[in-house]
CSV table of C-alpha atoms and ligand atoms in Angstrom, one decimal:
chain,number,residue,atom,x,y,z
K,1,UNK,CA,-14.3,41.1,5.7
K,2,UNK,CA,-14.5,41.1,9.4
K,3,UNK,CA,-11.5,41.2,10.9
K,4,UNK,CA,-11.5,37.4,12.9
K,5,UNK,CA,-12.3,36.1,9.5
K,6,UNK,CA,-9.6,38.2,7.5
K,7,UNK,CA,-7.5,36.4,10.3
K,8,UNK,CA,-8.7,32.8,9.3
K,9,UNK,CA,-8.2,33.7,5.7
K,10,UNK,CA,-4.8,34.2,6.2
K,11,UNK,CA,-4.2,31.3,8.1
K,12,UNK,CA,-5.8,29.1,5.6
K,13,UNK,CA,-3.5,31.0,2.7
K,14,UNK,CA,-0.9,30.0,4.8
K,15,UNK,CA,-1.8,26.4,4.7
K,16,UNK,CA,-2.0,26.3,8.9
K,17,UNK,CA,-4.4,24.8,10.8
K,18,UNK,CA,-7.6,26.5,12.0
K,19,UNK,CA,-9.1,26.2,15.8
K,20,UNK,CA,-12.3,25.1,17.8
K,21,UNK,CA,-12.9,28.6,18.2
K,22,UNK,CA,-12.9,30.0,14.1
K,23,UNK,CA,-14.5,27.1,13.2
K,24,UNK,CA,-17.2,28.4,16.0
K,25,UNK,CA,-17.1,32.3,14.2
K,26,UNK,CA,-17.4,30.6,10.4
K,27,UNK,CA,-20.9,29.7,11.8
K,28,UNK,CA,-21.4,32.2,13.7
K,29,UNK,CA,-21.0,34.8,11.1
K,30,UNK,CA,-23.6,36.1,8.7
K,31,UNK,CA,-20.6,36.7,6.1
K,32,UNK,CA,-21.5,34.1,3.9
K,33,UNK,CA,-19.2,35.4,0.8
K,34,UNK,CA,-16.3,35.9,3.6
K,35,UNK,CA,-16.9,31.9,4.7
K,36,UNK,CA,-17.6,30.7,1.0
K,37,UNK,CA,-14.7,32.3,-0.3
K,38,UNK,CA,-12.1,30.9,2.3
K,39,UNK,CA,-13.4,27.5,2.1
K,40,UNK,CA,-13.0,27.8,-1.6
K,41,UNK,CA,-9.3,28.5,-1.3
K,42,UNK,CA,-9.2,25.5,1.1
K,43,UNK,CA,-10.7,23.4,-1.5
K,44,UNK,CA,-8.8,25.1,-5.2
K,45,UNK,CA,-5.6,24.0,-3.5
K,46,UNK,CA,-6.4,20.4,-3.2
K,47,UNK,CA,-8.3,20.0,-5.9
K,48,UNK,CA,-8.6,22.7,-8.4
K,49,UNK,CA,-11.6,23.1,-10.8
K,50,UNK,CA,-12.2,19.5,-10.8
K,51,UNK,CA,-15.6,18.1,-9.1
K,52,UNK,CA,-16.2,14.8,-9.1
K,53,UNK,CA,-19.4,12.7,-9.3
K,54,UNK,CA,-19.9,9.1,-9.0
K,55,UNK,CA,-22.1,6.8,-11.0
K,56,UNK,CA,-23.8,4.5,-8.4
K,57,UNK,CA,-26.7,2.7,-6.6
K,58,UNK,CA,-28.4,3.0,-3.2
K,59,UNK,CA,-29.6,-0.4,-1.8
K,60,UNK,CA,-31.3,-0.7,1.5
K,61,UNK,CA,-31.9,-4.1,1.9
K,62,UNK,CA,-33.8,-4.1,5.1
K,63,UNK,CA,-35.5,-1.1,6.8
K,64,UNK,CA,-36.5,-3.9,9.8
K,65,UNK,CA,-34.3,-2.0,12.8
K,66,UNK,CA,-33.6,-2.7,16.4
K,67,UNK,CA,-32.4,0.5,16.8
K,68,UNK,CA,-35.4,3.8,17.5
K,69,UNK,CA,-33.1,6.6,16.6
K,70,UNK,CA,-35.5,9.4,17.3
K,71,UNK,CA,-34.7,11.4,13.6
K,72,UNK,CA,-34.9,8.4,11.8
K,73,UNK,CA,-38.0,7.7,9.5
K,74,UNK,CA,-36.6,5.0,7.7
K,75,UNK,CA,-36.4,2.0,10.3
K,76,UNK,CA,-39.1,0.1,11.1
K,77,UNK,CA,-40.6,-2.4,13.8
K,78,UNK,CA,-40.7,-6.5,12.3
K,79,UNK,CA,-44.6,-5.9,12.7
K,80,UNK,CA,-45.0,-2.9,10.8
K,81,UNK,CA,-47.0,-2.7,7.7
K,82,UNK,CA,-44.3,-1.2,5.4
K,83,UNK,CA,-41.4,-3.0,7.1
K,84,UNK,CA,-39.2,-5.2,3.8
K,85,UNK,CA,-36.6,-7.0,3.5
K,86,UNK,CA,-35.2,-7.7,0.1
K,87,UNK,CA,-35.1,-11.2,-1.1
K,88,UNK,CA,-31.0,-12.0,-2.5
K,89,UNK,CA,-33.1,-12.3,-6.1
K,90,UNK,CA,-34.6,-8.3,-5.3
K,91,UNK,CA,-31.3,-7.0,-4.5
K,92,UNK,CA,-29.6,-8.8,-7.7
K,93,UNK,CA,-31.9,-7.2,-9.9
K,94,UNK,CA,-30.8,-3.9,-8.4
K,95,UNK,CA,-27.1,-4.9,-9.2
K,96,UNK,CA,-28.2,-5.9,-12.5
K,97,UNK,CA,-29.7,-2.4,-13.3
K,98,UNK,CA,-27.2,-1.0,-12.0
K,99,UNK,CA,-24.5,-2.8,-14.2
K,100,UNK,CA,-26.7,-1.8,-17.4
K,101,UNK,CA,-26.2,2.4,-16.1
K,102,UNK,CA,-22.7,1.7,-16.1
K,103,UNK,CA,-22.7,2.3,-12.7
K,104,UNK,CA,-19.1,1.4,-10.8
K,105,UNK,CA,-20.3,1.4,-6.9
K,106,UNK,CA,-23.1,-0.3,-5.2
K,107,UNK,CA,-23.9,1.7,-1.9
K,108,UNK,CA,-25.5,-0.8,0.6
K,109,UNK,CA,-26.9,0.3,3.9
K,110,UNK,CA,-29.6,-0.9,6.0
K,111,UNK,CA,-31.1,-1.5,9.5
K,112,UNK,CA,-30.2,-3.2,12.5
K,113,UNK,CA,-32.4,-6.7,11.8
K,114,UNK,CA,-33.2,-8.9,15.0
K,115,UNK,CA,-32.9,-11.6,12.8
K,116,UNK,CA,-30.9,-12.0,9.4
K,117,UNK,CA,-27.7,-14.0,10.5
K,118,UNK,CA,-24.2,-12.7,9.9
K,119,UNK,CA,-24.0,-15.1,7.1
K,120,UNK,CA,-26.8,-13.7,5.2
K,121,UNK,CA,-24.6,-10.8,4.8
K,122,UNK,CA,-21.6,-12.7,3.9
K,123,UNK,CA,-23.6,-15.0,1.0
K,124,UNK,CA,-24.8,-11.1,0.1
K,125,UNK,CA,-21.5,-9.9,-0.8
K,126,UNK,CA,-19.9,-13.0,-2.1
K,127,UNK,CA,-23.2,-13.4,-4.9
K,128,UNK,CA,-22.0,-9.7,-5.8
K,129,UNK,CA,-19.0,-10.0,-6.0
K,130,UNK,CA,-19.2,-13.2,-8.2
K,131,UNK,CA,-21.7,-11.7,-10.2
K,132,UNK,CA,-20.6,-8.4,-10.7
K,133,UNK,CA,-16.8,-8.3,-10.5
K,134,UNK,CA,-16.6,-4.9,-11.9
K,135,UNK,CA,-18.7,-2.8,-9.1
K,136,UNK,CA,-17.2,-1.9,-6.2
K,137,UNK,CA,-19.0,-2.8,-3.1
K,138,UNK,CA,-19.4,0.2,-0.1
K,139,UNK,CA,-21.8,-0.7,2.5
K,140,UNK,CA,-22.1,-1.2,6.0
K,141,UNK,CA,-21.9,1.8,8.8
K,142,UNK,CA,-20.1,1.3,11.5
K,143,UNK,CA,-23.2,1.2,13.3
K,144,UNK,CA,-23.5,-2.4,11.5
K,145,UNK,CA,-19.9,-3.9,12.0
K,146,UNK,CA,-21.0,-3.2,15.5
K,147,UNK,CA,-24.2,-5.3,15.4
K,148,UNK,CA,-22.5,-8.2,13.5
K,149,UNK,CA,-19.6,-8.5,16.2
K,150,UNK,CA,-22.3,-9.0,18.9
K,151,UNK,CA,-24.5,-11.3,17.2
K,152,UNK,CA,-21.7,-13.3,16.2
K,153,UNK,CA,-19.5,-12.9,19.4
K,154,UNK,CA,-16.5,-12.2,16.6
K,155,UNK,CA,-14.0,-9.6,17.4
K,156,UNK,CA,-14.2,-5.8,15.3
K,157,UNK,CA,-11.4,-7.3,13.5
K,158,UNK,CA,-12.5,-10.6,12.6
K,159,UNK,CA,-15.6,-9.3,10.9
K,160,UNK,CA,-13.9,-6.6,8.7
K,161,UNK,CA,-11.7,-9.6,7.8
K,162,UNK,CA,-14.3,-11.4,6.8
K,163,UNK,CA,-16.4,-9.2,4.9
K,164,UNK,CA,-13.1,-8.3,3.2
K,165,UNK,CA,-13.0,-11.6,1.9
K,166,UNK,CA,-15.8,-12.1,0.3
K,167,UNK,CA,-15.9,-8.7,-1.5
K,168,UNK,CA,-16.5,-5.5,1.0
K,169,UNK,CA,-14.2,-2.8,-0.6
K,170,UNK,CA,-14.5,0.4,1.5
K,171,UNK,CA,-17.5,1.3,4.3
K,172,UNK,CA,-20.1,4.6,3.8
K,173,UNK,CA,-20.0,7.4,6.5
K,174,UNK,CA,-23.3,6.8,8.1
K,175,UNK,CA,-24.2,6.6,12.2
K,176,UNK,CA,-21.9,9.2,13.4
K,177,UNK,CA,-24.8,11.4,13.6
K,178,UNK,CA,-22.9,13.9,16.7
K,179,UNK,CA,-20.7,12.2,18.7
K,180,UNK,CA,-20.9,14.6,21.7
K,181,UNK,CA,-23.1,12.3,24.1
K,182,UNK,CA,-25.6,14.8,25.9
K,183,UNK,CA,-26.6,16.1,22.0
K,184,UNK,CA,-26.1,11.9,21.0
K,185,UNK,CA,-28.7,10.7,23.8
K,186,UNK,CA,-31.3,12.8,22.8
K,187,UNK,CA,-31.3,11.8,19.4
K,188,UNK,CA,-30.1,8.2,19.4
K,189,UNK,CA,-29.7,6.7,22.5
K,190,UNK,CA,-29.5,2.9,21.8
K,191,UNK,CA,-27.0,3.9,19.1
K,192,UNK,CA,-22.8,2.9,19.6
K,193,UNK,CA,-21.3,5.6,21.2
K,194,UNK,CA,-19.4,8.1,19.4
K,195,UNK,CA,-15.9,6.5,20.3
K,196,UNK,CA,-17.2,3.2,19.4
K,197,UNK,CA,-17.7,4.5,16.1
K,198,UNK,CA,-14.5,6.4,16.1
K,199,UNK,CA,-12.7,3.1,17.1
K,200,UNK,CA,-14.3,0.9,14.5
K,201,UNK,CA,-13.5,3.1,11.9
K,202,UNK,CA,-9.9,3.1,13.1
K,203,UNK,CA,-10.1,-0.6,13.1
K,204,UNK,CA,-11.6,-0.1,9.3
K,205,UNK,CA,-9.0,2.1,8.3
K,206,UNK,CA,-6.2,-0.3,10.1
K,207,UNK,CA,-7.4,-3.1,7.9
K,208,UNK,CA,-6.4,-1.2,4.5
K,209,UNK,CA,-10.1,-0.3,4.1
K,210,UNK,CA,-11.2,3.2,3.1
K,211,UNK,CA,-14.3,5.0,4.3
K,212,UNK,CA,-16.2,8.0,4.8
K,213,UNK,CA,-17.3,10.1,7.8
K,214,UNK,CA,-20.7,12.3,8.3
K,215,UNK,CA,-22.0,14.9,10.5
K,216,UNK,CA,-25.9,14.7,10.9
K,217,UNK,CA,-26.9,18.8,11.5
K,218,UNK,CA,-30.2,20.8,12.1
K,219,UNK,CA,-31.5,18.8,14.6
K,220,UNK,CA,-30.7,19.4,18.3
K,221,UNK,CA,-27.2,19.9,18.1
K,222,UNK,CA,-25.4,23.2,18.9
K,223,UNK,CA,-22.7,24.6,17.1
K,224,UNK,CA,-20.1,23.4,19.9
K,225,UNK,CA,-21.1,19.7,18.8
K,226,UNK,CA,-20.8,20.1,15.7
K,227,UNK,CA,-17.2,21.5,15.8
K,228,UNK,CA,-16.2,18.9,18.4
K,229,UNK,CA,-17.8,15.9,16.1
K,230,UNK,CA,-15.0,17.5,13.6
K,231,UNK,CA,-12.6,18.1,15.8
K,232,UNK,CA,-12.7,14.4,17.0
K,233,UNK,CA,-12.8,13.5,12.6
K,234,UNK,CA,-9.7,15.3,12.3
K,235,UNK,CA,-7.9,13.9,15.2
K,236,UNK,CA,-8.7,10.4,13.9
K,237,UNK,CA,-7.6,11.2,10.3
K,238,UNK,CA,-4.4,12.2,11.6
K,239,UNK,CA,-3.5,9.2,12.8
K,240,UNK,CA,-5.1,7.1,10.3
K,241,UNK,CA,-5.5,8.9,6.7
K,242,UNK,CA,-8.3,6.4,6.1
K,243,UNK,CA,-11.2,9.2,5.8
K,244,UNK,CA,-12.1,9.9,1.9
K,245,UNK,CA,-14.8,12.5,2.4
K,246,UNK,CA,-16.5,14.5,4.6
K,247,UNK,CA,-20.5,14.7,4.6
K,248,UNK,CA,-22.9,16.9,6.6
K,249,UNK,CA,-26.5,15.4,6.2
K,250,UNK,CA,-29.2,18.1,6.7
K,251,UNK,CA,-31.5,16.4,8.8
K,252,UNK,CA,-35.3,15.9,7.3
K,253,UNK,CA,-38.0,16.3,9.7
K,254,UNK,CA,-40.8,14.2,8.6
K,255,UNK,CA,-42.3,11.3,10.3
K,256,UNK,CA,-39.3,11.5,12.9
K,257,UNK,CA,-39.5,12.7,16.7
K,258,UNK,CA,-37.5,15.5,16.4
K,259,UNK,CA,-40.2,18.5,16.2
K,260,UNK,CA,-38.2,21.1,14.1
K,261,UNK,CA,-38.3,22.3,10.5
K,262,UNK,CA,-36.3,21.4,7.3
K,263,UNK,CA,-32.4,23.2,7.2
K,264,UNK,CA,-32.5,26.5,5.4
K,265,UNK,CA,-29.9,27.4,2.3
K,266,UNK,CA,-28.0,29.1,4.4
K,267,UNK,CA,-27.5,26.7,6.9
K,268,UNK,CA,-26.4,23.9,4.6
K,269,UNK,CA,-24.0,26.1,2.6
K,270,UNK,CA,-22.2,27.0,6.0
K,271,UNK,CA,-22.5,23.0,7.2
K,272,UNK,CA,-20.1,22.3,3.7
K,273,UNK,CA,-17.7,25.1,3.9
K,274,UNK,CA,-16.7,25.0,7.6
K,275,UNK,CA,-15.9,21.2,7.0
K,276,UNK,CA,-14.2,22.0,4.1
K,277,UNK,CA,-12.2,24.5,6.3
K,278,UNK,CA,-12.0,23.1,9.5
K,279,UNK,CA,-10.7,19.4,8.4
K,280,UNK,CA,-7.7,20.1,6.6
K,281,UNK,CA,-6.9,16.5,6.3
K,282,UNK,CA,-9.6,15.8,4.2
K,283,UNK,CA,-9.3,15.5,0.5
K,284,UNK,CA,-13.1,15.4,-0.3
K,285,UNK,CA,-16.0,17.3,1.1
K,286,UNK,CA,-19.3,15.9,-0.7
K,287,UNK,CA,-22.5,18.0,-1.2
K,288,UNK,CA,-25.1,14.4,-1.1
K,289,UNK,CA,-27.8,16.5,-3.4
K,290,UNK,CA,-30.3,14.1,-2.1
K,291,UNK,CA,-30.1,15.8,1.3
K,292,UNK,CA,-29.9,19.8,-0.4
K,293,UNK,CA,-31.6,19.7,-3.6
K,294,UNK,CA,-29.4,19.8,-6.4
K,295,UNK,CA,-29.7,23.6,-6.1
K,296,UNK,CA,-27.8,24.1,-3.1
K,297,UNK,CA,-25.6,21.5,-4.6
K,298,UNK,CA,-24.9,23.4,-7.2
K,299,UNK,CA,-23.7,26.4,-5.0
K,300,UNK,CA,-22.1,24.1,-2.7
K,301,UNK,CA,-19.0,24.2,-5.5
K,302,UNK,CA,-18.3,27.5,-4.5
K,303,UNK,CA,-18.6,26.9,-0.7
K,304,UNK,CA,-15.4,24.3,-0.8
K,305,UNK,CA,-17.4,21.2,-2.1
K,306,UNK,CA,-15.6,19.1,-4.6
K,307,UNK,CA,-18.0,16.4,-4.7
K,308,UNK,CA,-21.8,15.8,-5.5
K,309,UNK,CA,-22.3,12.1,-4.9
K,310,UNK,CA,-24.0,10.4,-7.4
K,311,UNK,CA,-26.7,9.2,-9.5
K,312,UNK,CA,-28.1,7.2,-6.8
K,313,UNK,CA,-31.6,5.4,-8.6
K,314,UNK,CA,-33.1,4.8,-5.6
K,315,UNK,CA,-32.9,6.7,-1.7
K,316,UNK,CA,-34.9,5.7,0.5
K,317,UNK,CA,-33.5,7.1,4.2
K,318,UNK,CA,-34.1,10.8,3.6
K,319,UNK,CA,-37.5,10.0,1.5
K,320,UNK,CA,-39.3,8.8,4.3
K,321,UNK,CA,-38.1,11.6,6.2
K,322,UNK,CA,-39.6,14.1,3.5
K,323,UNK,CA,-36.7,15.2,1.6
K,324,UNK,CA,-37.8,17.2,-1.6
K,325,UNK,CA,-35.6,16.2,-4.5
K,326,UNK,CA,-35.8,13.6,-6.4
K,327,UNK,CA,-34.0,10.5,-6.3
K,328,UNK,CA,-32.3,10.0,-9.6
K,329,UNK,CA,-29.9,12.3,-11.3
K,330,UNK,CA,-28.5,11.4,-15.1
K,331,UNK,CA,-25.4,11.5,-15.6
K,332,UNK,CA,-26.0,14.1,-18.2
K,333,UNK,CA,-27.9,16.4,-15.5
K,334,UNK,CA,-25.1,15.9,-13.2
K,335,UNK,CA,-22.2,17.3,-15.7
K,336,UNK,CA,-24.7,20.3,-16.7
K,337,UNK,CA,-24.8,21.1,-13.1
K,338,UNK,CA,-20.7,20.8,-12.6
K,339,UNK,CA,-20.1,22.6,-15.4
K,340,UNK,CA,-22.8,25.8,-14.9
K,341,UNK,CA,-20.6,25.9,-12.3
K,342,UNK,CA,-17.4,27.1,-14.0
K,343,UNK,CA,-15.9,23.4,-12.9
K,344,UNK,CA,-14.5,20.9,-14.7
K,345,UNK,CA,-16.8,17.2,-14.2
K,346,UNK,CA,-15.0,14.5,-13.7
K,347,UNK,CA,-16.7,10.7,-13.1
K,348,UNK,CA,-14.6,8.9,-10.4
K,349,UNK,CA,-15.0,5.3,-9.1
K,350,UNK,CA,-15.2,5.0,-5.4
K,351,UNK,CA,-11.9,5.3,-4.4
K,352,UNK,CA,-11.7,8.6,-6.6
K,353,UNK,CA,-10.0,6.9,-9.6
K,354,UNK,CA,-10.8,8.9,-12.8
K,355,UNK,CA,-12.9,7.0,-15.1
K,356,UNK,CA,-14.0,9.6,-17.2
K,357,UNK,CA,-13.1,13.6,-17.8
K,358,UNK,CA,-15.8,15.9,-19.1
K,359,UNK,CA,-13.6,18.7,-20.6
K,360,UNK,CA,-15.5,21.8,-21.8
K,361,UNK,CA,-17.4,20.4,-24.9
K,362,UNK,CA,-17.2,16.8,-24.4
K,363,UNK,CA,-20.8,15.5,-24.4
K,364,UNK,CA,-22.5,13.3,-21.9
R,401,V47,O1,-26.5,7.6,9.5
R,401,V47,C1,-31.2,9.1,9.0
R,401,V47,C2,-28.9,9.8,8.2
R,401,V47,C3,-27.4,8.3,7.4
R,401,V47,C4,-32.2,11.0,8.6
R,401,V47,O2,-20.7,7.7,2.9
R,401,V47,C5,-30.9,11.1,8.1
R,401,V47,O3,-20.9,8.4,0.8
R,401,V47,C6,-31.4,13.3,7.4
R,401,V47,O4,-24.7,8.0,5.9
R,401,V47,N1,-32.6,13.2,7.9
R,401,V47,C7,-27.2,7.2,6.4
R,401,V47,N2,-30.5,12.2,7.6
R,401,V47,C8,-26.8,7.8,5.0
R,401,V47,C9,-25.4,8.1,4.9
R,401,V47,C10,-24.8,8.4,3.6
R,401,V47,C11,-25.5,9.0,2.6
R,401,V47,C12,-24.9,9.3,1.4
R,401,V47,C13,-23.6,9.0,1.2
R,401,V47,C14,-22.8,8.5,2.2
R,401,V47,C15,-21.4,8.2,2.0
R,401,V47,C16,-23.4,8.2,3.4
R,401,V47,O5,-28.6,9.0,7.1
R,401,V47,C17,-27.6,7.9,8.8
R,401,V47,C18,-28.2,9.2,9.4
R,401,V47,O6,-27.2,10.1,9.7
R,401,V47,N3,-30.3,10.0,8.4
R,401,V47,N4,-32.4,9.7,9.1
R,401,V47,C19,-33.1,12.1,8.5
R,401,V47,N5,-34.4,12.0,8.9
R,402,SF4,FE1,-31.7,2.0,12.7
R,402,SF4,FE2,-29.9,3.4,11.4
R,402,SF4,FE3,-32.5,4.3,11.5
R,402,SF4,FE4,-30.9,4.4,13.7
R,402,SF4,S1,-30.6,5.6,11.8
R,402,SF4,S2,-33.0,3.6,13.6
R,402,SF4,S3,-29.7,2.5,13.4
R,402,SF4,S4,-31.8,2.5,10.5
């Protein structure tokens, strides 16, 4: 092992913190075995052999966006041919097939609409939550908390309460794309800023409310944005806790702006482990396979990744950027995957609960 990584190994033994700067070498180097390795020590220490899944269900019920983010395929103009926005009864039938899969969390994200009211949203998660007591409802980036203060004129605070209310249990890591502005203006320029999204997840957290943060890579970025959008993660979880997981998205090319080519293996295996290595004060680093391919997935768990998401049903952000995998996983694929893996699968519900073990043996 080379010797600046032998150093970062030990430090990571250790349990101490490592800086900007090795978290800069981890992705710098070519030793991928040195990197994989230290990240798995990282991760065995929190979590052991254990990787969790989740079974769940993507709703996106509007792609209609305000917003142009330049590597975003999914969002469309009002006038656009293949703009939608799901009706309350299409988004119940969702819930409903979700229900039937046993599924515990619905996962509800969508654009920035000109149009729907705040309300919408409200009558949206109160009908869920009514109808479907036993699913836990994550939805809404920060990137929408921010819309609904300004077309409401409510404070940060007096939204989250509300949506509290009526049923919102813990908010998805979406829009923090790369904070660093001269890398963010490029990419999504009409976008919050990244310390509005820091402070609305602090706002989040300071409301009892869990969440998640990502880290959108292979685009324009450099490596020095990347490490700063973690450093400014951990900094935040430090004085909050409120962070569950941590989850680089390989940006997909496709129909977006952004003229470069999907991320390679390598590059997605390195994404994982760094995060896993660099944010200490994470619990969970999640592998979303949609993004990787179940493949890369699957080697993640030896690259400090203690979670693959879930089984999803229906993706439809990084499909209309091109992604290659599919966008349903069984449950029974998903423990086959864990445990070819030399890991134990274990089914959590969103906030990591365990609802079900699948000790060597136990069938799906
Ligand atoms: O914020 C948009 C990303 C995000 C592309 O919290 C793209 O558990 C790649 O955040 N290529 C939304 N990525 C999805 C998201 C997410 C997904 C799964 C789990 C969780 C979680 C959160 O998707 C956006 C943006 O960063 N995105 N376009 C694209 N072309
Ligand atoms: Fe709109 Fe989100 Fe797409 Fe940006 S990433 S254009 S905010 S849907």
């Amino acid at each position: 092992m080379e010797a600046s990584l032998q150093g970062i190994r030990d430090k990571v033994t250790a349990g101490e913190r490592v800086s900007e700067e090795d978290a800069l070498a981890l992705f710098r180097t070519r030793d991928i075995h040195a990197v994989g390795e230290i990240a798995d020590i990282a991760n065995r220490r929190r979590n052991g052999d254990r990787v969790y899944f989740i079974v769940n269900r993507h709703i996106n019920p509007t792609n209609i966006c305000v917003n142009r983010c330049r590597f975003c395929a999914f969002s469309k103009s009002k006038e656009d041919p293949l703009a939608y926005t799901m009706t309350m009864d299409e988004i119940l039938v969702r819930a409903e097939e979700a229900r039937s899969q046993n599924a515990t969390e619905l996962h509800i994200v969508g654009g920035l609409h000109p149009d729907l009211s705040f309300d919408f949203y409200l009558r949206m998660l109160k009908t869920l939550r009514e109808r479907f007591p036993e699913l836990h409802i994550q939805a809404f980036t920060a990137v929408e908390i921010d819309h609904f203060s300004r077309i409401t004129g409510l404070s940060l605070g007096e939204v989250i309460r509300q949506l509290k209310e009526v049923g919102l249990g813990s908010l998805p890591g979406g829009g923090a794309e790369i904070f660093a502005p001269e890398i963010r203006n490029l990419i999504c320029s009409e976008k919050i800023s990244g310390d509005r999204w820091l402070e609305i997840m602090e706002e989040v957290h300071g409301a009892g409310l869990k969440s998640n943060a990502t880290m959108l890579y292979g685009h324009v970025e450099t490596l020095e944005s990347r490490v700063d959008h973690m450093r400014r993660l951990r900094e935040l979880q430090d004085r909050t806790g409120g962070f569950q997981s941590f989850i680089p998205l390989a940006f997909h090319p496709k129909n977006t702006e952004i003229a470069k080519g999907y991320t390679t293996g390598i590059e997605d295996l390195l994404s994982l482990a760094v995060g896993r290595i660099f944010l200490d004060n994470f619990r969970h680093v999640k592998s979303f396979w949609i993004m990787v391919g179940p493949k890369v997935a699957q080697v993640s768990l030896h690259f400090g990744v203690n979670d693959i998401d879930g089984t999803v049903v229906e993706e439809k952000i990084t499909h209309a950027a091109g992604a290659r995998a599919g966008q349903e996983m069984t449950v029974s694929e998903l423990v086959t995957m864990i445990r070819q893996a030399g890991r134990i699968p274990v089914e959590r519900d969103t906030l990591y609960n365990v609802v079900r073990e699948w000790p060597e043996g136990a069938t799906a």
